[in-house]
Amino acid sequence: MENRRENHPENSPAILELTEGMVMLEVRVKNLEALRSESKQSSAPQSMRKSQNDKALGSIKEEFKQAKLTQERRSDAMETCLQRLEKEIDSVKSKIEVFEKKRKNTESIVDLLQKSELKDKILGEMNDRLDSMDKRFDSIDERLDSMDEMIIKGFDSMNKRFTSLENGLADIGKKIDNYLVGLNLP
């Protein structure tokens, strides 16, 4: 039971990284809004500066909304997949329990089975079932690894975009400051 809590989708490294990424994006948006409010208080020609800042901030907000929506969809899809995988794991566990009960029951009749040709057939079927379960577990592990890689790549891409947008805003701010210095306003 305790192991199940540790493996719960909410405790998955991918979910934790997703949550951390969303928090970082929200902080960036708040910082950009703070920059915008500071630029409104400047003595520069406000209409031009406000227009540029509003456009840049609007574009960043829209991209943030889209990124957040995409991440929420990915998170929902991943959680659904994890729930399905948990059900499959529970199903396999219950089959293993049934198998263990049957194995215990068959131990009492091993002597009879040794004399019959059914022994080889039953053992072969059991081995086939165990092989099948091993393949399912391998498949589940591969799917989880694939989802983790996809989430990490998505965050890397979003971070690069936001860094590029921040650099662009910084360049715009420098150009505006240089323009204002060139005006020599009292």
Tab-separated table of C-alpha atoms in Angstrom, residues 56-174:
chain	number	residue	atom	x	y	z
A	56	ALA	CA	4.861	42.165	-26.212
A	57	LEU	CA	3.076	41.340	-22.964
A	58	GLY	CA	-0.094	40.309	-24.795
A	59	SER	CA	1.918	37.991	-27.012
A	60	ILE	CA	3.701	36.495	-23.999
A	61	LYS	CA	0.420	36.084	-22.093
A	62	GLU	CA	-1.153	34.345	-25.070
A	63	GLU	CA	1.836	32.039	-25.462
A	64	PHE	CA	1.757	31.341	-21.718
A	65	LYS	CA	-1.971	30.512	-21.899
A	66	GLN	CA	-1.356	28.187	-24.839
A	67	ALA	CA	1.636	26.554	-23.139
A	68	LYS	CA	-0.318	26.136	-19.903
A	69	LEU	CA	-3.292	24.662	-21.765
A	70	THR	CA	-0.998	22.287	-23.671
A	71	GLN	CA	0.733	21.210	-20.473
A	72	GLU	CA	-2.617	20.699	-18.733
A	73	ARG	CA	-3.761	18.521	-21.617
A	74	ARG	CA	-0.524	16.546	-21.502
A	75	SER	CA	-0.819	16.220	-17.740
A	76	ASP	CA	-4.433	15.011	-18.024
A	77	ALA	CA	-3.504	12.531	-20.752
A	78	MET	CA	-0.540	11.300	-18.760
A	79	GLU	CA	-2.612	10.928	-15.600
A	80	THR	CA	-5.272	8.997	-17.522
A	81	CYS	CA	-2.587	6.750	-18.962
A	82	LEU	CA	-1.051	6.252	-15.521
A	83	GLN	CA	-4.458	5.349	-14.092
A	84	ARG	CA	-4.928	2.808	-16.870
A	85	LEU	CA	-1.491	1.402	-16.194
A	86	GLU	CA	-2.278	1.197	-12.479
A	87	LYS	CA	-5.428	-0.764	-13.305
A	88	GLU	CA	-3.394	-3.094	-15.521
A	89	ILE	CA	-0.822	-3.524	-12.748
A	90	ASP	CA	-3.596	-4.220	-10.216
A	91	SER	CA	-5.092	-6.743	-12.617
A	92	VAL	CA	-1.726	-8.450	-13.046
A	93	LYS	CA	-1.212	-8.446	-9.263
A	94	SER	CA	-4.602	-10.062	-8.707
A	95	LYS	CA	-3.760	-12.670	-11.340
A	96	ILE	CA	-0.468	-13.308	-9.562
A	97	GLU	CA	-2.339	-13.746	-6.278
A	98	VAL	CA	-4.710	-16.206	-7.935
A	99	PHE	CA	-1.718	-17.950	-9.450
A	100	GLU	CA	-0.055	-18.147	-6.012
A	101	LYS	CA	-3.225	-19.654	-4.520
A	102	LYS	CA	-3.379	-22.176	-7.329
A	103	ARG	CA	0.312	-22.919	-6.875
A	104	LYS	CA	-0.238	-23.585	-3.170
A	105	ASN	CA	-3.159	-25.846	-4.025
A	106	THR	CA	-1.129	-27.666	-6.627
A	107	GLU	CA	1.712	-28.278	-4.178
A	108	SER	CA	-0.567	-30.673	-2.341
A	109	ILE	CA	-1.182	-32.634	-5.509
A	110	VAL	CA	2.347	-32.498	-6.920
A	111	ASP	CA	2.787	-36.191	-6.267
A	112	LEU	CA	-0.225	-36.947	-8.468
A	113	LEU	CA	0.946	-34.621	-11.213
A	114	GLN	CA	4.374	-36.239	-11.323
A	115	LYS	CA	2.705	-39.420	-12.508
A	116	SER	CA	0.666	-37.748	-15.212
A	117	GLU	CA	1.433	-36.155	-18.536
A	118	LEU	CA	-0.494	-33.042	-17.464
A	119	LYS	CA	2.480	-31.880	-15.404
A	120	ASP	CA	4.460	-30.660	-18.411
A	121	LYS	CA	1.422	-29.045	-19.997
A	122	ILE	CA	0.446	-27.172	-16.810
A	123	LEU	CA	4.009	-25.991	-16.165
A	124	GLY	CA	4.315	-24.835	-19.775
A	125	GLU	CA	1.111	-22.800	-19.495
A	126	MET	CA	2.302	-21.262	-16.238
A	127	ASN	CA	5.625	-20.310	-17.808
A	128	ASP	CA	3.818	-18.803	-20.790
A	129	ARG	CA	1.645	-16.719	-18.448
A	130	LEU	CA	4.680	-15.537	-16.482
A	131	ASP	CA	6.449	-14.603	-19.736
A	132	SER	CA	3.357	-12.695	-20.838
A	133	MET	CA	3.267	-10.793	-17.530
A	134	ASP	CA	6.977	-9.941	-17.852
A	135	LYS	CA	6.327	-8.528	-21.325
A	136	ARG	CA	3.445	-6.403	-20.009
A	137	PHE	CA	5.620	-4.964	-17.242
A	138	ASP	CA	8.367	-4.181	-19.782
A	139	SER	CA	5.830	-2.467	-22.027
A	140	ILE	CA	4.511	-0.392	-19.109
A	141	ASP	CA	8.065	0.679	-18.163
A	142	GLU	CA	8.789	1.710	-21.762
A	143	ARG	CA	5.600	3.788	-21.948
A	144	LEU	CA	6.399	5.574	-18.689
A	145	ASP	CA	9.957	6.333	-19.873
A	146	SER	CA	8.606	7.657	-23.167
A	147	MET	CA	6.130	9.956	-21.372
A	148	ASP	CA	8.876	11.297	-19.074
A	149	GLU	CA	11.087	12.116	-22.083
A	150	MET	CA	8.217	13.842	-23.888
A	151	ILE	CA	7.417	16.046	-20.880
A	152	ILE	CA	11.066	17.007	-20.349
A	153	LYS	CA	11.443	17.943	-24.037
A	154	GLY	CA	8.289	20.084	-23.818
A	155	PHE	CA	9.637	21.999	-20.832
A	156	ASP	CA	12.999	22.547	-22.511
A	157	SER	CA	11.253	23.959	-25.566
A	158	MET	CA	9.035	26.259	-23.465
A	159	ASN	CA	11.998	27.531	-21.459
A	160	LYS	CA	13.879	28.359	-24.674
A	161	ARG	CA	10.865	30.289	-26.009
A	162	PHE	CA	10.427	32.292	-22.829
A	163	THR	CA	14.140	33.063	-22.673
A	164	SER	CA	13.971	34.274	-26.274
A	165	LEU	CA	10.917	36.425	-25.482
A	166	GLU	CA	12.601	37.895	-22.408
A	167	ASN	CA	15.704	38.726	-24.453
A	168	GLY	CA	13.500	40.360	-27.082
A	169	LEU	CA	11.744	42.475	-24.463
A	170	ALA	CA	15.091	43.470	-22.973
A	171	ASP	CA	16.295	44.558	-26.437
A	172	ILE	CA	13.114	46.606	-26.943
A	173	GLY	CA	13.635	48.233	-23.542
A	174	LYS	CA	17.244	49.122	-24.438
